[in-house]
């Protein structure tokens, strides 16, 4: 790639703070990757480079790019080593766990789990005492909004005195989170910042561990994130921020565009580089987008021009850009369907490769879901494949609705206030409307009645008596068994949907553990108030389903690009959104915080529209219907007028340019398939099980000792990390296990037994291996390396030096700890794991592993694994074969009695059903 002068200026920047203002399509990821790779080639320590991205997907893309650039800059060692590239939240959580051992037992609540958690503890938290909303889900959301805003903005305690009732509930929330060992996202950053602000040694350690800090999408950073960045980098560090104020679209999450606007005022010695050339969009789209966003006042001025691709500039042909008004939505969706059909197979030159456009090249980008529904219906009618994420499509499937109705029947729940609770008649009607011919209603109804009386009999009075424990996933699989769910009786699509439902059950179960009738009702309520509107169909994230039209919101489209983009419903009330000035619902009183800053407002909405138009690489079709389904006719959005160019077609007339058609061919998916040794192992053990679990989402039932192995690992890793040549005394081990050993679903005597066992095996290990502490080089070392189109990631428990006196620290030994007893039958697979880790040691970490061992903690024995080149080649071949077969879709079941009888997903596998209950 030929870099522009400004790109080179950013790439060559070494010391001091750097602000890169990167317009849409300006190649910022390539520039960031090139700079990091060049820094490494000039001697920067990989372990001291940190790059924050907005999402995990963006992190994967940046890592992929850095690896590619390292091939050029450091061909002998093109590995990422110990660089951290990922989200700021993951970084902060890892850091917290490293410095405070108790956080190793904590779990992070994502959005769904936090809703389930608050719902579970709402009584103890006292949520009802401050409830302002009719709907429970609104009340939970209002509470959580307030919690996040307090912490993200570090609102001082004295200002919060104005809302004493809320503060009491908030304190309860924090105390119960702490008691139950959970953290939420805003809590992670808040805790790390508090720890660093109050402990100068920890802050100095953190600062000294980072030589270069890069922050992507800096315009979307909120106050607490900026605080952490500032603490890490200081005013005079090597901080590089990359962003575009014109693409700041996350105000509702607290993003503060002033961070990028005012960067020079806060940090010293700042070099500013503007990447103003857009290499993605046609010149005409760039000009129209620039004229549109220039109307915003509070922004950095920039040129925004088309960049040369080779010797050429990407220019529109007549008919590439349309802006058309229709009387109604039917006409609007027909226009979109016609364009999809007309342009599918149209010749398109993509990075010098000529191919026919296909569905996966097309995107329908909307401000909100409401604007897409009529188009989605038309796509469905025309049988055009599409994906529409975040739409709650799962519960539109009649078979899933039927499962929901069975849960409602058991809980005596109704679908609405006006309807009576679901009864057997309701279930029978649902059942008869389905295409399930292999089941007979009489027998089914009896089984449903039995399930109902069984669930009703589980009371919380003796919740830890083993005979009373029922796990929801177990119950769900029982139901799957009754409905004879397997590939002989249901289509693949439906299996994906049943698998997605199993994931929902797993999310609920991860908070509730085993159930009683009360928590069963909570699950049903969770379905009703949240899951049924938020859960997508199964299979939507399956990377093999890439060739479908992408229907997505502008927020989801950020960072993406498509040869063909439709922006429908460009009418008043939709863009800009009529909610643009609506403040988030909170418990704040006037004067505590300015909630206007969380609203997109007119300028924010214009930025959103700018993000939408700049996703296109060639075709852009903007449309609107005067009658868009509301009570009244709607007028044009002001952006419909503001976005304009003389080349645009304004009428729905045929494409004026004749276009060659060739075989449609979607762009090959260059993304590396993320995988791990555990995934590969599952595939090798039974390819069909891999498919059911990894791809469809059928989840295992929680084991009573859930988390035991992880706890032992965590404590041992902490000991390795914290204690140098001198291992801890027995007393120290006792007190560490006593304070930090935690099993989420085990209480009483079983918990005490496991604690005792943990103390014993750690003490035995240290007694026998204490002389090896001085050999420690790294613990919990994460790795990632590409192989056969997959990205294999994992974490090595312990890396030891072979010779402590040698200066050559590349010669190492790799050790993996197992809490289970030594098992000869499994040993070939464990050998494969260690050999794969040895490959990772050299490919990802630049080490030279000379030997490896599996350490069975229960027996306290270490078994050596040979890692000579022939053995490593053999493993590489086996793993590569497994990856190739996964990618080719080879998922043949390999049943055998011993394997199937313990298989977590035997209930939904026709091959394993003979082993049910064996
Ligand atoms: S039951 Fe047996 S054949 Fe079926 S997925 Fe499990 S291991 Fe494979």
PDB file of C-alpha atoms in Angstrom, residues 656-850:
ATOM      1  CA  UNK A 656     -29.227   4.348 -16.862  1.00  0.00           C
ATOM      2  CA  UNK A 657     -25.909   2.442 -16.928  1.00  0.00           C
ATOM      3  CA  UNK A 658     -25.800  -0.960 -18.551  1.00  0.00           C
ATOM      4  CA  UNK A 659     -23.940  -3.332 -16.274  1.00  0.00           C
ATOM      5  CA  UNK A 660     -22.261  -6.615 -17.029  1.00  0.00           C
ATOM      6  CA  UNK A 661     -23.539  -9.551 -15.067  1.00  0.00           C
ATOM      7  CA  UNK A 662     -21.386 -12.444 -13.935  1.00  0.00           C
ATOM      8  CA  UNK A 663     -21.699 -15.218 -11.368  1.00  0.00           C
ATOM      9  CA  UNK A 664     -22.586 -13.674  -7.974  1.00  0.00           C
ATOM     10  CA  UNK A 665     -19.813 -14.324  -5.530  1.00  0.00           C
ATOM     11  CA  UNK A 666     -19.681 -12.911  -2.063  1.00  0.00           C
ATOM     12  CA  UNK A 667     -16.347 -11.605  -0.819  1.00  0.00           C
ATOM     13  CA  UNK A 668     -14.523 -14.510   0.793  1.00  0.00           C
ATOM     14  CA  UNK A 669     -14.723 -14.342   4.545  1.00  0.00           C
ATOM     15  CA  UNK A 670     -11.181 -13.386   5.531  1.00  0.00           C
ATOM     16  CA  UNK A 671     -11.991 -13.419   9.201  1.00  0.00           C
ATOM     17  CA  UNK A 672     -10.086 -16.023  11.120  1.00  0.00           C
ATOM     18  CA  UNK A 673     -12.339 -18.549  12.809  1.00  0.00           C
ATOM     19  CA  UNK A 674     -11.823 -18.068  16.549  1.00  0.00           C
ATOM     20  CA  UNK A 675     -11.126 -21.335  18.295  1.00  0.00           C
ATOM     21  CA  UNK A 676      -9.270 -22.927  21.197  1.00  0.00           C
ATOM     22  CA  UNK A 677      -7.865 -26.289  22.151  1.00  0.00           C
ATOM     23  CA  UNK A 678     -11.093 -27.064  24.049  1.00  0.00           C
ATOM     24  CA  UNK A 679     -13.127 -26.498  20.879  1.00  0.00           C
ATOM     25  CA  UNK A 680     -10.766 -28.634  18.820  1.00  0.00           C
ATOM     26  CA  UNK A 681     -10.893 -31.325  21.461  1.00  0.00           C
ATOM     27  CA  UNK A 682     -14.688 -31.314  21.380  1.00  0.00           C
ATOM     28  CA  UNK A 683     -14.572 -31.653  17.611  1.00  0.00           C
ATOM     29  CA  UNK A 684     -12.120 -34.548  17.740  1.00  0.00           C
ATOM     30  CA  UNK A 685     -14.191 -36.303  20.398  1.00  0.00           C
ATOM     31  CA  UNK A 686     -17.427 -36.009  18.401  1.00  0.00           C
ATOM     32  CA  UNK A 687     -17.894 -33.617  15.475  1.00  0.00           C
ATOM     33  CA  UNK A 688     -21.662 -33.662  15.926  1.00  0.00           C
ATOM     34  CA  UNK A 689     -21.399 -32.683  19.567  1.00  0.00           C
ATOM     35  CA  UNK A 690     -19.199 -29.779  18.491  1.00  0.00           C
ATOM     36  CA  UNK A 691     -21.936 -28.698  16.139  1.00  0.00           C
ATOM     37  CA  UNK A 692     -24.702 -28.933  18.742  1.00  0.00           C
ATOM     38  CA  UNK A 693     -22.720 -27.119  21.431  1.00  0.00           C
ATOM     39  CA  UNK A 694     -20.381 -24.705  19.711  1.00  0.00           C
ATOM     40  CA  UNK A 695     -22.490 -23.766  16.728  1.00  0.00           C
ATOM     41  CA  UNK A 696     -26.081 -24.236  17.818  1.00  0.00           C
ATOM     42  CA  UNK A 697     -25.681 -23.236  21.450  1.00  0.00           C
ATOM     43  CA  UNK A 698     -26.969 -26.297  23.323  1.00  0.00           C
ATOM     44  CA  UNK A 699     -25.424 -25.704  26.722  1.00  0.00           C
ATOM     45  CA  UNK A 700     -24.280 -28.141  29.397  1.00  0.00           C
ATOM     46  CA  UNK A 701     -26.130 -28.635  32.658  1.00  0.00           C
ATOM     47  CA  UNK A 702     -24.308 -27.009  35.581  1.00  0.00           C
ATOM     48  CA  UNK A 703     -22.170 -29.395  37.541  1.00  0.00           C
ATOM     49  CA  UNK A 704     -22.380 -29.255  41.343  1.00  0.00           C
ATOM     50  CA  UNK A 705     -18.640 -28.684  41.571  1.00  0.00           C
ATOM     51  CA  UNK A 706     -19.062 -25.877  39.018  1.00  0.00           C
ATOM     52  CA  UNK A 707     -15.977 -23.712  39.166  1.00  0.00           C
ATOM     53  CA  UNK A 708     -13.878 -25.943  41.457  1.00  0.00           C
ATOM     54  CA  UNK A 709     -11.096 -26.522  38.905  1.00  0.00           C
ATOM     55  CA  UNK A 710     -11.113 -22.861  37.964  1.00  0.00           C
ATOM     56  CA  UNK A 711     -10.799 -21.790  41.599  1.00  0.00           C
ATOM     57  CA  UNK A 712      -7.804 -24.047  42.193  1.00  0.00           C
ATOM     58  CA  UNK A 713      -6.223 -22.768  38.976  1.00  0.00           C
ATOM     59  CA  UNK A 714      -6.892 -19.167  39.921  1.00  0.00           C
ATOM     60  CA  UNK A 715      -5.342 -19.493  43.353  1.00  0.00           C
ATOM     61  CA  UNK A 716      -2.335 -21.397  42.094  1.00  0.00           C
ATOM     62  CA  UNK A 717      -1.790 -18.882  39.318  1.00  0.00           C
ATOM     63  CA  UNK A 718      -2.046 -16.035  41.792  1.00  0.00           C
ATOM     64  CA  UNK A 719       0.584 -17.722  43.989  1.00  0.00           C
ATOM     65  CA  UNK A 720       2.893 -18.215  41.015  1.00  0.00           C
ATOM     66  CA  UNK A 721       2.404 -14.645  39.914  1.00  0.00           C
ATOM     67  CA  UNK A 722       2.829 -13.062  43.326  1.00  0.00           C
ATOM     68  CA  UNK A 723       5.506 -15.121  45.004  1.00  0.00           C
ATOM     69  CA  UNK A 724       8.989 -14.971  43.498  1.00  0.00           C
ATOM     70  CA  UNK A 725      11.726 -17.401  44.516  1.00  0.00           C
ATOM     71  CA  UNK A 726      10.170 -17.839  47.954  1.00  0.00           C
ATOM     72  CA  UNK A 727       6.843 -19.735  47.876  1.00  0.00           C
ATOM     73  CA  UNK A 728       4.096 -19.011  50.433  1.00  0.00           C
ATOM     74  CA  UNK A 729       4.015 -20.736  53.809  1.00  0.00           C
ATOM     75  CA  UNK A 730       1.274 -23.228  54.682  1.00  0.00           C
ATOM     76  CA  UNK A 731      -0.336 -20.574  56.831  1.00  0.00           C
ATOM     77  CA  UNK A 732      -0.426 -18.140  53.949  1.00  0.00           C
ATOM     78  CA  UNK A 733      -1.993 -20.780  51.686  1.00  0.00           C
ATOM     79  CA  UNK A 734      -4.642 -21.489  54.321  1.00  0.00           C
ATOM     80  CA  UNK A 735      -5.564 -17.876  54.686  1.00  0.00           C
ATOM     81  CA  UNK A 736      -5.614 -17.298  50.917  1.00  0.00           C
ATOM     82  CA  UNK A 737      -7.947 -20.250  50.317  1.00  0.00           C
ATOM     83  CA  UNK A 738     -10.077 -19.278  53.292  1.00  0.00           C
ATOM     84  CA  UNK A 739     -10.612 -15.736  52.028  1.00  0.00           C
ATOM     85  CA  UNK A 740     -10.750 -16.219  48.270  1.00  0.00           C
ATOM     86  CA  UNK A 741     -11.971 -19.730  47.461  1.00  0.00           C
ATOM     87  CA  UNK A 742     -15.539 -19.378  46.258  1.00  0.00           C
ATOM     88  CA  UNK A 743     -17.991 -21.701  44.552  1.00  0.00           C
ATOM     89  CA  UNK A 744     -21.089 -20.011  43.282  1.00  0.00           C
ATOM     90  CA  UNK A 745     -23.520 -22.879  43.644  1.00  0.00           C
ATOM     91  CA  UNK A 746     -22.048 -24.886  46.468  1.00  0.00           C
ATOM     92  CA  UNK A 747     -22.674 -24.146  50.122  1.00  0.00           C
ATOM     93  CA  UNK A 748     -22.286 -25.780  53.525  1.00  0.00           C
ATOM     94  CA  UNK A 749     -20.385 -29.008  53.945  1.00  0.00           C
ATOM     95  CA  UNK A 750     -19.700 -29.707  50.263  1.00  0.00           C
ATOM     96  CA  UNK A 751     -18.092 -26.253  50.017  1.00  0.00           C
ATOM     97  CA  UNK A 752     -15.952 -26.859  53.120  1.00  0.00           C
ATOM     98  CA  UNK A 753     -14.841 -30.216  51.711  1.00  0.00           C
ATOM     99  CA  UNK A 754     -13.770 -28.626  48.467  1.00  0.00           C
ATOM    100  CA  UNK A 755     -11.921 -25.879  50.305  1.00  0.00           C
ATOM    101  CA  UNK A 756     -10.073 -28.507  52.315  1.00  0.00           C
ATOM    102  CA  UNK A 757      -9.200 -30.359  49.150  1.00  0.00           C
ATOM    103  CA  UNK A 758      -7.976 -27.159  47.541  1.00  0.00           C
ATOM    104  CA  UNK A 759      -5.711 -26.322  50.503  1.00  0.00           C
ATOM    105  CA  UNK A 760      -4.349 -29.833  50.495  1.00  0.00           C
ATOM    106  CA  UNK A 761      -3.444 -30.033  46.831  1.00  0.00           C
ATOM    107  CA  UNK A 762      -1.906 -26.557  46.730  1.00  0.00           C
ATOM    108  CA  UNK A 763       0.120 -27.293  49.873  1.00  0.00           C
ATOM    109  CA  UNK A 764       1.296 -30.629  48.477  1.00  0.00           C
ATOM    110  CA  UNK A 765       2.261 -28.996  45.237  1.00  0.00           C
ATOM    111  CA  UNK A 766       4.251 -26.291  46.956  1.00  0.00           C
ATOM    112  CA  UNK A 767       5.940 -28.697  49.296  1.00  0.00           C
ATOM    113  CA  UNK A 768       7.233 -30.799  46.453  1.00  0.00           C
ATOM    114  CA  UNK A 769       7.889 -28.158  43.834  1.00  0.00           C
ATOM    115  CA  UNK A 770       8.993 -25.163  45.925  1.00  0.00           C
ATOM    116  CA  UNK A 771      12.496 -25.323  44.446  1.00  0.00           C
ATOM    117  CA  UNK A 772      11.015 -24.612  41.020  1.00  0.00           C
ATOM    118  CA  UNK A 773       9.629 -21.190  41.920  1.00  0.00           C
ATOM    119  CA  UNK A 774      12.859 -19.554  40.842  1.00  0.00           C
ATOM    120  CA  UNK A 775      12.344 -21.036  37.336  1.00  0.00           C
ATOM    121  CA  UNK A 776       9.100 -19.167  36.807  1.00  0.00           C
ATOM    122  CA  UNK A 777       9.123 -16.937  33.740  1.00  0.00           C
ATOM    123  CA  UNK A 778       5.423 -16.291  33.079  1.00  0.00           C
ATOM    124  CA  UNK A 779       2.088 -17.405  34.460  1.00  0.00           C
ATOM    125  CA  UNK A 780      -1.348 -17.316  32.835  1.00  0.00           C
ATOM    126  CA  UNK A 781       0.252 -16.242  29.599  1.00  0.00           C
ATOM    127  CA  UNK A 782      -2.396 -15.614  26.940  1.00  0.00           C
ATOM    128  CA  UNK A 783      -1.584 -16.512  23.342  1.00  0.00           C
ATOM    129  CA  UNK A 784      -3.165 -16.292  19.916  1.00  0.00           C
ATOM    130  CA  UNK A 785      -1.843 -17.536  16.633  1.00  0.00           C
ATOM    131  CA  UNK A 786      -3.315 -18.227  13.214  1.00  0.00           C
ATOM    132  CA  UNK A 787      -3.422 -21.729  11.790  1.00  0.00           C
ATOM    133  CA  UNK A 788      -5.269 -22.922   8.695  1.00  0.00           C
ATOM    134  CA  UNK A 789      -7.605 -19.906   8.635  1.00  0.00           C
ATOM    135  CA  UNK A 790      -8.385 -20.142  12.353  1.00  0.00           C
ATOM    136  CA  UNK A 791      -7.186 -18.054  15.243  1.00  0.00           C
ATOM    137  CA  UNK A 792      -6.247 -20.349  18.095  1.00  0.00           C
ATOM    138  CA  UNK A 793      -6.244 -18.704  21.487  1.00  0.00           C
ATOM    139  CA  UNK A 794      -5.615 -19.940  24.982  1.00  0.00           C
ATOM    140  CA  UNK A 795      -3.636 -19.361  28.118  1.00  0.00           C
ATOM    141  CA  UNK A 796      -0.544 -21.220  29.313  1.00  0.00           C
ATOM    142  CA  UNK A 797      -0.639 -21.851  33.073  1.00  0.00           C
ATOM    143  CA  UNK A 798       3.101 -21.742  33.705  1.00  0.00           C
ATOM    144  CA  UNK A 799       6.189 -21.079  31.616  1.00  0.00           C
ATOM    145  CA  UNK A 800       9.462 -21.983  33.308  1.00  0.00           C
ATOM    146  CA  UNK A 801      13.023 -21.213  32.348  1.00  0.00           C
ATOM    147  CA  UNK A 802      15.057 -24.306  31.611  1.00  0.00           C
ATOM    148  CA  UNK A 803      18.230 -22.856  33.087  1.00  0.00           C
ATOM    149  CA  UNK A 804      17.836 -19.975  35.566  1.00  0.00           C
ATOM    150  CA  UNK A 805      21.486 -18.994  35.295  1.00  0.00           C
ATOM    151  CA  UNK A 806      21.329 -18.635  31.515  1.00  0.00           C
ATOM    152  CA  UNK A 807      20.739 -15.262  29.940  1.00  0.00           C
ATOM    153  CA  UNK A 808      18.892 -17.030  27.116  1.00  0.00           C
ATOM    154  CA  UNK A 809      15.361 -16.969  28.444  1.00  0.00           C
ATOM    155  CA  UNK A 810      13.771 -18.221  25.260  1.00  0.00           C
ATOM    156  CA  UNK A 811      14.433 -21.860  26.142  1.00  0.00           C
ATOM    157  CA  UNK A 812      11.470 -22.771  28.265  1.00  0.00           C
ATOM    158  CA  UNK A 813       9.304 -25.506  29.639  1.00  0.00           C
ATOM    159  CA  UNK A 814       5.514 -25.306  29.381  1.00  0.00           C
ATOM    160  CA  UNK A 815       3.268 -26.656  32.117  1.00  0.00           C
ATOM    161  CA  UNK A 816      -0.484 -27.087  32.281  1.00  0.00           C
ATOM    162  CA  UNK A 817      -2.244 -27.864  35.547  1.00  0.00           C
ATOM    163  CA  UNK A 818      -5.161 -30.280  35.749  1.00  0.00           C
ATOM    164  CA  UNK A 819      -7.329 -30.646  38.824  1.00  0.00           C
ATOM    165  CA  UNK A 820      -8.758 -33.968  37.695  1.00  0.00           C
ATOM    166  CA  UNK A 821      -6.988 -37.239  38.496  1.00  0.00           C
ATOM    167  CA  UNK A 822      -4.517 -38.663  36.040  1.00  0.00           C
ATOM    168  CA  UNK A 823      -6.461 -40.389  33.280  1.00  0.00           C
ATOM    169  CA  UNK A 824      -4.556 -42.631  30.866  1.00  0.00           C
ATOM    170  CA  UNK A 825      -7.345 -42.723  28.303  1.00  0.00           C
ATOM    171  CA  UNK A 826      -7.373 -38.947  27.989  1.00  0.00           C
ATOM    172  CA  UNK A 827      -3.636 -38.586  27.904  1.00  0.00           C
ATOM    173  CA  UNK A 828      -3.271 -38.561  24.074  1.00  0.00           C
ATOM    174  CA  UNK A 829      -5.550 -35.507  23.976  1.00  0.00           C
ATOM    175  CA  UNK A 830      -3.640 -33.800  26.797  1.00  0.00           C
ATOM    176  CA  UNK A 831      -0.402 -34.457  24.941  1.00  0.00           C
ATOM    177  CA  UNK A 832      -1.938 -32.801  21.918  1.00  0.00           C
ATOM    178  CA  UNK A 833      -2.903 -29.804  24.078  1.00  0.00           C
ATOM    179  CA  UNK A 834       0.632 -29.366  25.431  1.00  0.00           C
ATOM    180  CA  UNK A 835       2.112 -29.668  21.973  1.00  0.00           C
ATOM    181  CA  UNK A 836      -0.312 -27.108  20.649  1.00  0.00           C
ATOM    182  CA  UNK A 837       0.725 -24.815  23.510  1.00  0.00           C
ATOM    183  CA  UNK A 838       4.369 -25.411  22.621  1.00  0.00           C
ATOM    184  CA  UNK A 839       3.568 -24.323  19.046  1.00  0.00           C
ATOM    185  CA  UNK A 840       1.826 -21.269  20.531  1.00  0.00           C
ATOM    186  CA  UNK A 841       4.926 -20.554  22.630  1.00  0.00           C
ATOM    187  CA  UNK A 842       7.033 -20.170  19.524  1.00  0.00           C
ATOM    188  CA  UNK A 843       4.433 -18.764  17.079  1.00  0.00           C
ATOM    189  CA  UNK A 844       2.729 -16.332  19.407  1.00  0.00           C
ATOM    190  CA  UNK A 845       5.220 -15.572  22.176  1.00  0.00           C
ATOM    191  CA  UNK A 846       8.597 -15.870  20.455  1.00  0.00           C
ATOM    192  CA  UNK A 847       9.798 -18.575  22.855  1.00  0.00           C
ATOM    193  CA  UNK A 848      11.605 -21.824  22.276  1.00  0.00           C
ATOM    194  CA  UNK A 849       9.760 -24.508  24.253  1.00  0.00           C
ATOM    195  CA  UNK A 850      12.099 -27.439  24.827  1.00  0.00           C
TER     196      UNK A 850
END
